[in-house]
Amino acid sequence: MTEPSASPVTPATPAPGVLRFSAEVADALAAGAPVVALESTIIAHGLPRPRNLRVARELEDLVRAGGAVPATVAVLDGQPHIGLDKDGLERIAEDDSLRKFGFRELAPALATGASGATTVSGTAFLAARAGIRVFATGGLGGVHRDWAASQDESADLALLARTRITVVCAGVKSILDVPATLERLETLGVAVLGYRTAQFPGFYLTGSGQPVGWTVQDPAEIAAVMRAQDALGGIRSALVVANPVPAREQLDPALHDRVLAEALAAADRAGVRGQAITPFLLAHLTEHTAGASLEANLAAVRGNVRLAAEIAGRWAAGPQRGRG
Ligand code: PSU
Ligand code: MN
């Protein structure tokens, strides 16, 4: 693959043929046109069926409407796909045997021909290797609330500490310990920008109550920060752009707090842990808020996808005078 001229990334490129590009993603990267990576775990394990397939298509269409090319990432039959065709997207949404692949799962999956949806850590790694700089998701994984006992911290955080990609998210999932997750991002050296907010977003909620150190007002400023990261050189860490769900589309905070407490208690009773805990809690919230949490989740993801397309456009356009 030739490196896109407008995107000054220098990925340690994988061996030829390891990544399988969709035709539109290959063309866009070769032309230096804007591309937005999308993860597949949210489709396969984060959303109820059959709505998830419609959402997968809708998110790709939103990227296109924003002037960029969508690259939904997944591993199918041992091959990492950067951009899925119609059948691939259907498989992600409908195949019950699909696993959940974070970064560490990728090599065993390739070697054994396994199939799975990629999480933020799996997607960010593969997208960066492919030369894609902008990635949209819902909420990052992070430090779980029972961390002292379980030591459960999503692999998303450590991977972002060593991967040069910009992740647009609505904060971290509110099922997590948000202040602890922010501390970990600081420890790991991952920069966080609040998009038009001084408060770190709360995933289903517009605000988490936690402050964010930097506030940016437009995509050009974000692109300027990305260029500054590259200008500094050195450690290739990510940039987290935290984009709140609009207040009118957030989940009612009182309902959120009540149902989340119930969901955490239910997970504890059922002995759910490890990779299964995030899908369990998200599904419990959807069910016990009569779908309201799902609508807030989708509103957040849509906003992130739209913003990511704008950032990708700014990034591909190259440096502007005086800013990004
Ligand atoms: N955002 C959503 N829904 C999701 C996820 C993110 O709106 O389902 C997924 C992402 O793939 C993220 C994963 O990487 O949840 C975190 O899982 P874990 O806590 O097991 O690392
Ligand atoms: Mn975990």
mmCIF file of C-alpha atoms and ligand atoms in Angstrom:
data_model
loop_
_atom_site.group_PDB
_atom_site.id
_atom_site.type_symbol
_atom_site.label_atom_id
_atom_site.label_comp_id
_atom_site.label_asym_id
_atom_site.label_seq_id
_atom_site.Cartn_x
_atom_site.Cartn_y
_atom_site.Cartn_z
ATOM 1 C CA MET A 1 0.000 0.000 0.000
ATOM 2 C CA THR A 2 1.308 3.452 -0.779
ATOM 3 C CA GLU A 3 1.227 5.875 2.084
ATOM 4 C CA PRO A 4 -1.353 8.636 1.591
ATOM 5 C CA SER A 5 0.526 11.847 0.843
ATOM 6 C CA ALA A 6 -1.726 14.101 2.935
ATOM 7 C CA SER A 7 -1.516 11.934 6.043
ATOM 8 C CA PRO A 8 1.954 12.141 7.541
ATOM 9 C CA VAL A 9 1.754 8.826 9.362
ATOM 10 C CA THR A 10 4.590 6.362 9.252
ATOM 11 C CA PRO A 11 3.032 3.054 10.269
ATOM 12 C CA ALA A 12 5.319 0.115 10.869
ATOM 13 C CA THR A 13 3.655 -1.549 7.931
ATOM 14 C CA PRO A 14 2.453 -5.127 8.148
ATOM 15 C CA ALA A 15 3.636 -7.721 5.643
ATOM 16 C CA PRO A 16 2.075 -7.353 2.180
ATOM 17 C CA GLY A 17 -1.366 -8.936 1.855
ATOM 18 C CA VAL A 18 -1.981 -9.251 5.591
ATOM 19 C CA LEU A 19 -4.620 -6.526 5.587
ATOM 20 C CA ARG A 20 -7.509 -6.850 3.182
ATOM 21 C CA PHE A 21 -8.800 -3.470 1.997
ATOM 22 C CA SER A 22 -12.215 -2.815 0.518
ATOM 23 C CA ALA A 23 -11.905 -1.232 -2.928
ATOM 24 C CA GLU A 24 -13.212 2.159 -1.785
ATOM 25 C CA VAL A 25 -10.863 2.301 1.204
ATOM 26 C CA ALA A 26 -7.850 1.297 -0.908
ATOM 27 C CA ASP A 27 -8.693 3.994 -3.453
ATOM 28 C CA ALA A 28 -9.218 6.652 -0.790
ATOM 29 C CA LEU A 29 -5.957 5.870 0.989
ATOM 30 C CA ALA A 30 -4.008 5.872 -2.263
ATOM 31 C CA ALA A 31 -5.507 9.261 -3.144
ATOM 32 C CA GLY A 32 -4.960 10.750 0.322
ATOM 33 C CA ALA A 33 -8.730 11.203 0.653
ATOM 34 C CA PRO A 34 -10.457 11.241 4.073
ATOM 35 C CA VAL A 35 -11.128 7.838 5.683
ATOM 36 C CA VAL A 36 -12.820 7.060 9.012
ATOM 37 C CA ALA A 37 -12.318 3.706 10.739
ATOM 38 C CA LEU A 38 -15.338 2.191 12.520
ATOM 39 C CA GLU A 39 -15.205 -0.662 15.011
ATOM 40 C CA SER A 40 -17.304 -3.811 14.715
ATOM 41 C CA THR A 41 -17.682 -4.898 18.363
ATOM 42 C CA ILE A 42 -20.344 -2.279 18.923
ATOM 43 C CA ILE A 43 -22.275 -3.872 16.019
ATOM 44 C CA ALA A 44 -21.695 -7.534 16.926
ATOM 45 C CA HIS A 45 -21.799 -7.392 20.730
ATOM 46 C CA GLY A 46 -22.939 -3.906 21.763
ATOM 47 C CA LEU A 47 -26.316 -3.510 20.030
ATOM 48 C CA PRO A 48 -29.453 -5.666 19.872
ATOM 49 C CA ARG A 49 -30.435 -7.447 16.666
ATOM 50 C CA PRO A 50 -31.776 -6.817 14.072
ATOM 51 C CA ARG A 51 -31.306 -3.095 14.720
ATOM 52 C CA ASN A 52 -27.521 -3.562 14.716
ATOM 53 C CA LEU A 53 -27.331 -4.196 10.952
ATOM 54 C CA ARG A 54 -29.327 -1.062 10.191
ATOM 55 C CA VAL A 55 -27.020 0.887 12.509
ATOM 56 C CA ALA A 56 -23.911 -0.519 10.834
ATOM 57 C CA ARG A 57 -25.175 0.697 7.457
ATOM 58 C CA GLU A 58 -26.368 4.004 8.854
ATOM 59 C CA LEU A 59 -22.954 4.752 10.389
ATOM 60 C CA GLU A 60 -21.208 4.032 7.093
ATOM 61 C CA ASP A 61 -23.682 6.303 5.296
ATOM 62 C CA LEU A 62 -23.067 9.074 7.827
ATOM 63 C CA VAL A 63 -19.334 8.889 7.120
ATOM 64 C CA ARG A 64 -20.032 9.151 3.383
ATOM 65 C CA ALA A 65 -22.443 12.052 3.890
ATOM 66 C CA GLY A 66 -19.597 13.768 5.757
ATOM 67 C CA GLY A 67 -17.333 13.454 2.723
ATOM 68 C CA ALA A 68 -15.166 10.567 3.964
ATOM 69 C CA VAL A 69 -14.915 6.844 3.224
ATOM 70 C CA PRO A 70 -15.946 4.388 5.981
ATOM 71 C CA ALA A 71 -13.590 1.566 6.922
ATOM 72 C CA THR A 72 -15.423 -0.843 9.218
ATOM 73 C CA VAL A 73 -12.783 -3.153 10.684
ATOM 74 C CA ALA A 74 -13.222 -6.849 11.548
ATOM 75 C CA VAL A 75 -11.369 -10.168 11.292
ATOM 76 C CA LEU A 76 -13.075 -12.707 9.023
ATOM 77 C CA ASP A 77 -11.656 -16.212 8.580
ATOM 78 C CA GLY A 78 -8.298 -15.092 9.898
ATOM 79 C CA GLN A 79 -8.027 -12.055 7.654
ATOM 80 C CA PRO A 80 -8.186 -8.493 9.001
ATOM 81 C CA HIS A 81 -10.578 -6.467 6.851
ATOM 82 C CA ILE A 82 -10.189 -2.707 6.503
ATOM 83 C CA GLY A 83 -13.595 -1.845 5.097
ATOM 84 C CA LEU A 84 -16.321 -4.463 4.691
ATOM 85 C CA ASP A 85 -18.535 -5.242 1.730
ATOM 86 C CA LYS A 86 -22.282 -5.948 2.052
ATOM 87 C CA ASP A 87 -21.787 -9.608 3.007
ATOM 88 C CA GLY A 88 -19.073 -8.768 5.512
ATOM 89 C CA LEU A 89 -21.263 -6.220 7.262
ATOM 90 C CA GLU A 90 -24.138 -8.734 7.413
ATOM 91 C CA ARG A 91 -21.853 -11.340 8.882
ATOM 92 C CA ILE A 92 -20.709 -8.958 11.610
ATOM 93 C CA ALA A 93 -24.309 -8.180 12.498
ATOM 94 C CA GLU A 94 -25.785 -11.683 12.275
ATOM 95 C CA ASP A 95 -23.159 -14.382 12.926
ATOM 96 C CA ASP A 96 -23.578 -15.813 16.437
ATOM 97 C CA SER A 97 -20.169 -17.467 16.428
ATOM 98 C CA LEU A 98 -18.300 -14.191 16.025
ATOM 99 C CA ARG A 99 -15.834 -13.549 18.823
ATOM 100 C CA LYS A 100 -14.685 -10.272 20.381
ATOM 101 C CA PHE A 101 -11.092 -9.404 19.428
ATOM 102 C CA GLY A 102 -8.990 -6.885 21.262
ATOM 103 C CA PHE A 103 -5.429 -6.254 20.091
ATOM 104 C CA ARG A 104 -3.945 -9.326 21.768
ATOM 105 C CA GLU A 105 -6.403 -11.640 20.012
ATOM 106 C CA LEU A 106 -5.297 -10.612 16.527
ATOM 107 C CA ALA A 107 -2.234 -12.820 16.027
ATOM 108 C CA PRO A 108 -3.902 -16.025 17.277
ATOM 109 C CA ALA A 109 -6.954 -15.202 15.153
ATOM 110 C CA LEU A 110 -4.824 -14.756 12.040
ATOM 111 C CA ALA A 111 -2.886 -17.925 12.665
ATOM 112 C CA THR A 112 -5.972 -20.060 13.256
ATOM 113 C CA GLY A 113 -8.365 -18.535 10.728
ATOM 114 C CA ALA A 114 -10.787 -17.337 13.405
ATOM 115 C CA SER A 115 -13.448 -14.646 12.978
ATOM 116 C CA GLY A 116 -14.341 -11.850 15.323
ATOM 117 C CA ALA A 117 -15.466 -8.280 15.737
ATOM 118 C CA THR A 118 -12.738 -5.856 16.785
ATOM 119 C CA THR A 119 -12.933 -3.695 19.910
ATOM 120 C CA VAL A 120 -11.425 -0.234 20.192
ATOM 121 C CA SER A 121 -7.992 -1.754 20.859
ATOM 122 C CA GLY A 122 -8.230 -4.223 17.954
ATOM 123 C CA THR A 123 -9.658 -1.640 15.576
ATOM 124 C CA ALA A 124 -7.254 1.155 16.518
ATOM 125 C CA PHE A 125 -4.268 -1.122 15.995
ATOM 126 C CA LEU A 126 -5.410 -2.393 12.591
ATOM 127 C CA ALA A 127 -6.555 1.037 11.384
ATOM 128 C CA ALA A 128 -3.227 2.623 12.316
ATOM 129 C CA ARG A 129 -1.347 -0.166 10.523
ATOM 130 C CA ALA A 130 -3.517 0.551 7.485
ATOM 131 C CA GLY A 131 -2.548 4.237 7.535
ATOM 132 C CA ILE A 132 -5.914 5.488 8.815
ATOM 133 C CA ARG A 133 -5.659 8.324 11.312
ATOM 134 C CA VAL A 134 -9.252 8.923 12.443
ATOM 135 C CA PHE A 135 -11.539 6.427 14.190
ATOM 136 C CA ALA A 136 -15.077 6.836 15.553
ATOM 137 C CA THR A 137 -16.677 4.721 18.282
ATOM 138 C CA GLY A 138 -19.296 5.044 21.034
ATOM 139 C CA GLY A 139 -17.483 4.986 24.342
ATOM 140 C CA LEU A 140 -13.980 3.754 25.138
ATOM 141 C CA GLY A 141 -13.409 0.848 27.464
ATOM 142 C CA GLY A 142 -11.673 1.670 30.733
ATOM 143 C CA VAL A 143 -11.311 0.864 34.404
ATOM 144 C CA HIS A 144 -14.191 -1.208 35.778
ATOM 145 C CA ARG A 145 -15.841 -0.198 39.035
ATOM 146 C CA ASP A 146 -14.696 -3.295 40.900
ATOM 147 C CA TRP A 147 -11.138 -2.854 39.678
ATOM 148 C CA ALA A 148 -9.513 -3.355 43.086
ATOM 149 C CA ALA A 149 -10.917 -6.892 43.198
ATOM 150 C CA SER A 150 -11.051 -7.844 39.519
ATOM 151 C CA GLN A 151 -8.125 -5.863 38.007
ATOM 152 C CA ASP A 152 -10.426 -5.439 34.993
ATOM 153 C CA GLU A 153 -9.160 -2.555 32.888
ATOM 154 C CA SER A 154 -9.942 -2.541 29.182
ATOM 155 C CA ALA A 155 -7.019 -3.155 26.848
ATOM 156 C CA ASP A 156 -8.245 -0.066 24.989
ATOM 157 C CA LEU A 157 -6.295 2.262 27.278
ATOM 158 C CA ALA A 158 -2.847 0.670 27.035
ATOM 159 C CA LEU A 159 -3.196 0.213 23.281
ATOM 160 C CA LEU A 160 -4.083 3.876 22.793
ATOM 161 C CA ALA A 161 -0.966 4.817 24.727
ATOM 162 C CA ARG A 162 1.138 3.355 21.906
ATOM 163 C CA THR A 163 -0.938 3.870 18.773
ATOM 164 C CA ARG A 164 -1.015 7.073 16.720
ATOM 165 C CA ILE A 165 -4.693 7.470 15.981
ATOM 166 C CA THR A 166 -7.403 9.989 16.816
ATOM 167 C CA VAL A 167 -10.401 8.358 18.493
ATOM 168 C CA VAL A 168 -13.672 10.242 18.574
ATOM 169 C CA CYS A 169 -15.845 8.948 21.426
ATOM 170 C CA ALA A 170 -18.517 10.090 23.876
ATOM 171 C CA GLY A 171 -16.089 9.581 26.732
ATOM 172 C CA VAL A 172 -15.805 6.174 28.327
ATOM 173 C CA LYS A 173 -18.770 3.935 29.013
ATOM 174 C CA SER A 174 -20.557 5.124 32.141
ATOM 175 C CA ILE A 175 -20.719 1.541 33.407
ATOM 176 C CA LEU A 176 -17.028 2.105 34.250
ATOM 177 C CA ASP A 177 -15.223 4.014 36.980
ATOM 178 C CA VAL A 178 -14.898 7.254 35.013
ATOM 179 C CA PRO A 179 -12.550 9.196 37.350
ATOM 180 C CA ALA A 180 -10.234 6.168 37.609
ATOM 181 C CA THR A 181 -10.235 5.794 33.821
ATOM 182 C CA LEU A 182 -9.280 9.459 33.397
ATOM 183 C CA GLU A 183 -6.419 8.951 35.862
ATOM 184 C CA ARG A 184 -5.209 5.975 33.836
ATOM 185 C CA LEU A 185 -5.313 7.976 30.603
ATOM 186 C CA GLU A 186 -3.157 10.593 32.315
ATOM 187 C CA THR A 187 -0.709 7.980 33.606
ATOM 188 C CA LEU A 188 -0.489 6.427 30.155
ATOM 189 C CA GLY A 189 0.123 9.794 28.498
ATOM 190 C CA VAL A 190 -2.958 9.838 26.278
ATOM 191 C CA ALA A 191 -4.130 13.370 25.427
ATOM 192 C CA VAL A 192 -7.848 14.118 25.843
ATOM 193 C CA LEU A 193 -9.676 17.001 24.147
ATOM 194 C CA GLY A 194 -13.226 17.988 25.079
ATOM 195 C CA TYR A 195 -15.158 18.954 21.970
ATOM 196 C CA ARG A 196 -17.049 22.167 22.775
ATOM 197 C CA THR A 197 -17.137 21.130 26.432
ATOM 198 C CA ALA A 198 -15.023 21.668 29.534
ATOM 199 C CA GLN A 199 -16.569 18.554 31.098
ATOM 200 C CA PHE A 200 -15.631 15.015 30.153
ATOM 201 C CA PRO A 201 -18.744 13.468 28.545
ATOM 202 C CA GLY A 202 -20.643 10.655 30.261
ATOM 203 C CA PHE A 203 -21.402 8.337 27.303
ATOM 204 C CA TYR A 204 -25.221 8.013 27.770
ATOM 205 C CA LEU A 205 -25.089 11.358 29.587
ATOM 206 C CA THR A 206 -23.881 14.706 28.252
ATOM 207 C CA GLY A 207 -21.522 15.200 31.183
ATOM 208 C CA SER A 208 -19.699 12.889 33.580
ATOM 209 C CA GLY A 209 -19.068 15.573 36.189
ATOM 210 C CA GLN A 210 -15.311 15.269 35.562
ATOM 211 C CA PRO A 211 -13.303 18.157 34.104
ATOM 212 C CA VAL A 212 -11.309 17.860 30.900
ATOM 213 C CA GLY A 213 -8.042 19.742 30.524
ATOM 214 C CA TRP A 214 -8.407 20.994 26.951
ATOM 215 C CA THR A 215 -11.447 22.262 25.100
ATOM 216 C CA VAL A 216 -11.520 22.649 21.315
ATOM 217 C CA GLN A 217 -14.207 24.332 19.248
ATOM 218 C CA ASP A 218 -13.798 23.000 15.726
ATOM 219 C CA PRO A 219 -12.280 20.177 13.647
ATOM 220 C CA ALA A 220 -9.474 22.430 12.387
ATOM 221 C CA GLU A 221 -8.192 22.809 15.944
ATOM 222 C CA ILE A 222 -8.224 19.031 16.363
ATOM 223 C CA ALA A 223 -6.267 18.543 13.142
ATOM 224 C CA ALA A 224 -3.764 21.126 14.428
ATOM 225 C CA VAL A 225 -3.261 19.058 17.600
ATOM 226 C CA MET A 226 -2.744 15.929 15.478
ATOM 227 C CA ARG A 227 -0.077 17.715 13.429
ATOM 228 C CA ALA A 228 1.547 18.946 16.638
ATOM 229 C CA GLN A 229 1.703 15.357 17.920
ATOM 230 C CA ASP A 230 3.588 14.358 14.780
ATOM 231 C CA ALA A 231 5.793 17.456 14.888
ATOM 232 C CA LEU A 232 6.889 16.527 18.423
ATOM 233 C CA GLY A 233 7.822 13.035 17.288
ATOM 234 C CA GLY A 234 8.710 10.359 19.766
ATOM 235 C CA ILE A 235 6.095 8.192 21.420
ATOM 236 C CA ARG A 236 3.234 7.425 19.053
ATOM 237 C CA SER A 237 0.286 7.859 21.415
ATOM 238 C CA ALA A 238 -3.351 8.409 20.469
ATOM 239 C CA LEU A 239 -5.515 11.507 20.734
ATOM 240 C CA VAL A 240 -8.908 11.098 22.394
ATOM 241 C CA VAL A 241 -11.587 13.532 21.216
ATOM 242 C CA ALA A 242 -14.421 13.451 23.742
ATOM 243 C CA ASN A 243 -17.658 14.545 22.078
ATOM 244 C CA PRO A 244 -20.750 14.714 24.316
ATOM 245 C CA VAL A 245 -24.166 13.417 23.300
ATOM 246 C CA PRO A 246 -26.446 16.464 22.826
ATOM 247 C CA ALA A 247 -28.359 17.260 26.033
ATOM 248 C CA ARG A 248 -31.751 16.723 24.367
ATOM 249 C CA GLU A 249 -30.701 13.200 23.353
ATOM 250 C CA GLN A 250 -29.078 12.067 26.585
ATOM 251 C CA LEU A 251 -30.544 9.402 28.862
ATOM 252 C CA ASP A 252 -32.445 10.811 31.837
ATOM 253 C CA PRO A 253 -29.685 11.018 34.509
ATOM 254 C CA ALA A 254 -31.886 9.741 37.371
ATOM 255 C CA LEU A 255 -33.020 6.752 35.286
ATOM 256 C CA HIS A 256 -29.394 6.142 34.252
ATOM 257 C CA ASP A 257 -28.138 6.035 37.832
ATOM 258 C CA ARG A 258 -30.946 3.787 39.058
ATOM 259 C CA VAL A 259 -30.808 1.237 36.233
ATOM 260 C CA LEU A 260 -27.014 1.176 36.167
ATOM 261 C CA ALA A 261 -26.940 0.305 39.884
ATOM 262 C CA GLU A 262 -29.368 -2.541 39.155
ATOM 263 C CA ALA A 263 -27.300 -3.706 36.173
ATOM 264 C CA LEU A 264 -24.087 -3.803 38.210
ATOM 265 C CA ALA A 265 -25.855 -5.797 40.950
ATOM 266 C CA ALA A 266 -27.296 -8.212 38.347
ATOM 267 C CA ALA A 267 -23.857 -8.773 36.795
ATOM 268 C CA ASP A 268 -22.438 -9.486 40.226
ATOM 269 C CA ARG A 269 -25.222 -11.984 41.050
ATOM 270 C CA ALA A 270 -24.810 -13.723 37.684
ATOM 271 C CA GLY A 271 -21.024 -13.897 38.149
ATOM 272 C CA VAL A 272 -20.399 -12.210 34.780
ATOM 273 C CA ARG A 273 -16.834 -11.042 34.309
ATOM 274 C CA GLY A 274 -14.072 -10.481 31.767
ATOM 275 C CA GLN A 275 -14.974 -9.853 28.147
ATOM 276 C CA ALA A 276 -18.655 -10.596 28.791
ATOM 277 C CA ILE A 277 -19.233 -7.820 31.310
ATOM 278 C CA THR A 278 -19.470 -4.857 28.908
ATOM 279 C CA PRO A 279 -22.034 -6.508 26.570
ATOM 280 C CA PHE A 280 -23.999 -7.755 29.624
ATOM 281 C CA LEU A 281 -24.270 -4.300 31.188
ATOM 282 C CA LEU A 282 -25.128 -2.551 27.903
ATOM 283 C CA ALA A 283 -27.883 -5.107 27.186
ATOM 284 C CA HIS A 284 -29.246 -4.832 30.726
ATOM 285 C CA LEU A 285 -29.487 -1.061 30.413
ATOM 286 C CA THR A 286 -31.229 -1.279 27.052
ATOM 287 C CA GLU A 287 -33.792 -3.705 28.413
ATOM 288 C CA HIS A 288 -34.495 -1.922 31.691
ATOM 289 C CA THR A 289 -34.736 1.570 30.222
ATOM 290 C CA ALA A 290 -37.193 0.321 27.549
ATOM 291 C CA GLY A 291 -34.658 1.156 24.863
ATOM 292 C CA ALA A 292 -33.926 4.710 26.048
ATOM 293 C CA SER A 293 -30.266 3.896 26.769
ATOM 294 C CA LEU A 294 -29.965 2.424 23.283
ATOM 295 C CA GLU A 295 -31.270 5.634 21.722
ATOM 296 C CA ALA A 296 -28.801 7.715 23.753
ATOM 297 C CA ASN A 297 -25.968 5.340 22.799
ATOM 298 C CA LEU A 298 -26.877 5.632 19.116
ATOM 299 C CA ALA A 299 -27.192 9.421 19.296
ATOM 300 C CA ALA A 300 -23.686 9.544 20.784
ATOM 301 C CA VAL A 301 -22.219 7.254 18.130
ATOM 302 C CA ARG A 302 -23.866 9.203 15.284
ATOM 303 C CA GLY A 303 -22.439 12.464 16.605
ATOM 304 C CA ASN A 304 -18.998 10.888 16.876
ATOM 305 C CA VAL A 305 -19.128 9.517 13.350
ATOM 306 C CA ARG A 306 -20.151 12.925 11.935
ATOM 307 C CA LEU A 307 -17.367 14.694 13.812
ATOM 308 C CA ALA A 308 -14.822 12.049 12.796
ATOM 309 C CA ALA A 309 -15.684 12.605 9.122
ATOM 310 C CA GLU A 310 -15.087 16.337 9.547
ATOM 311 C CA ILE A 311 -11.752 15.743 11.287
ATOM 312 C CA ALA A 312 -10.681 13.280 8.584
ATOM 313 C CA GLY A 313 -11.507 15.923 5.968
ATOM 314 C CA ARG A 314 -9.412 18.524 7.775
ATOM 315 C CA TRP A 315 -6.588 16.067 8.215
ATOM 316 C CA ALA A 316 -6.540 15.045 4.550
ATOM 317 C CA ALA A 317 -6.627 18.695 3.452
ATOM 318 C CA GLY A 318 -3.203 19.265 5.006
ATOM 319 C CA PRO A 319 -2.026 22.147 7.199
ATOM 320 C CA GLN A 320 -4.046 25.368 6.909
ATOM 321 C CA ARG A 321 -2.432 28.734 7.492
ATOM 322 C CA GLY A 322 -2.035 29.325 11.203
ATOM 323 C CA ARG A 323 -4.112 26.338 12.303
ATOM 324 C CA GLY A 324 -4.929 22.714 11.509
HETATM 325 N N1 PSU B 1 -18.828 1.618 22.523
HETATM 326 C C1 PSU B 1 -20.166 1.338 22.457
HETATM 327 N N2 PSU B 1 -20.532 0.016 22.552
HETATM 328 C C2 PSU B 1 -19.590 -1.009 22.669
HETATM 329 C C3 PSU B 1 -18.195 -0.687 22.744
HETATM 330 C C4 PSU B 1 -17.875 0.650 22.658
HETATM 331 O O1 PSU B 1 -21.006 2.248 22.344
HETATM 332 O O2 PSU B 1 -19.972 -2.174 22.700
HETATM 333 C C5 PSU B 1 -17.142 -1.795 22.860
HETATM 334 C C6 PSU B 1 -15.824 -1.308 22.260
HETATM 335 O O3 PSU B 1 -15.464 -2.246 21.273
HETATM 336 C C7 PSU B 1 -14.836 -1.327 23.398
HETATM 337 C C8 PSU B 1 -15.343 -2.496 24.195
HETATM 338 O O4 PSU B 1 -13.515 -1.489 22.946
HETATM 339 O O5 PSU B 1 -16.774 -2.230 24.178
HETATM 340 C C9 PSU B 1 -14.725 -2.550 25.561
HETATM 341 O O6 PSU B 1 -14.827 -3.874 26.020
HETATM 342 P P1 PSU B 1 -13.890 -4.343 27.260
HETATM 343 O O7 PSU B 1 -14.368 -3.551 28.418
HETATM 344 O O8 PSU B 1 -14.133 -5.841 27.394
HETATM 345 O O9 PSU B 1 -12.470 -4.032 26.854
HETATM 346 MN MN MN B 2 -12.127 -6.195 30.429
#
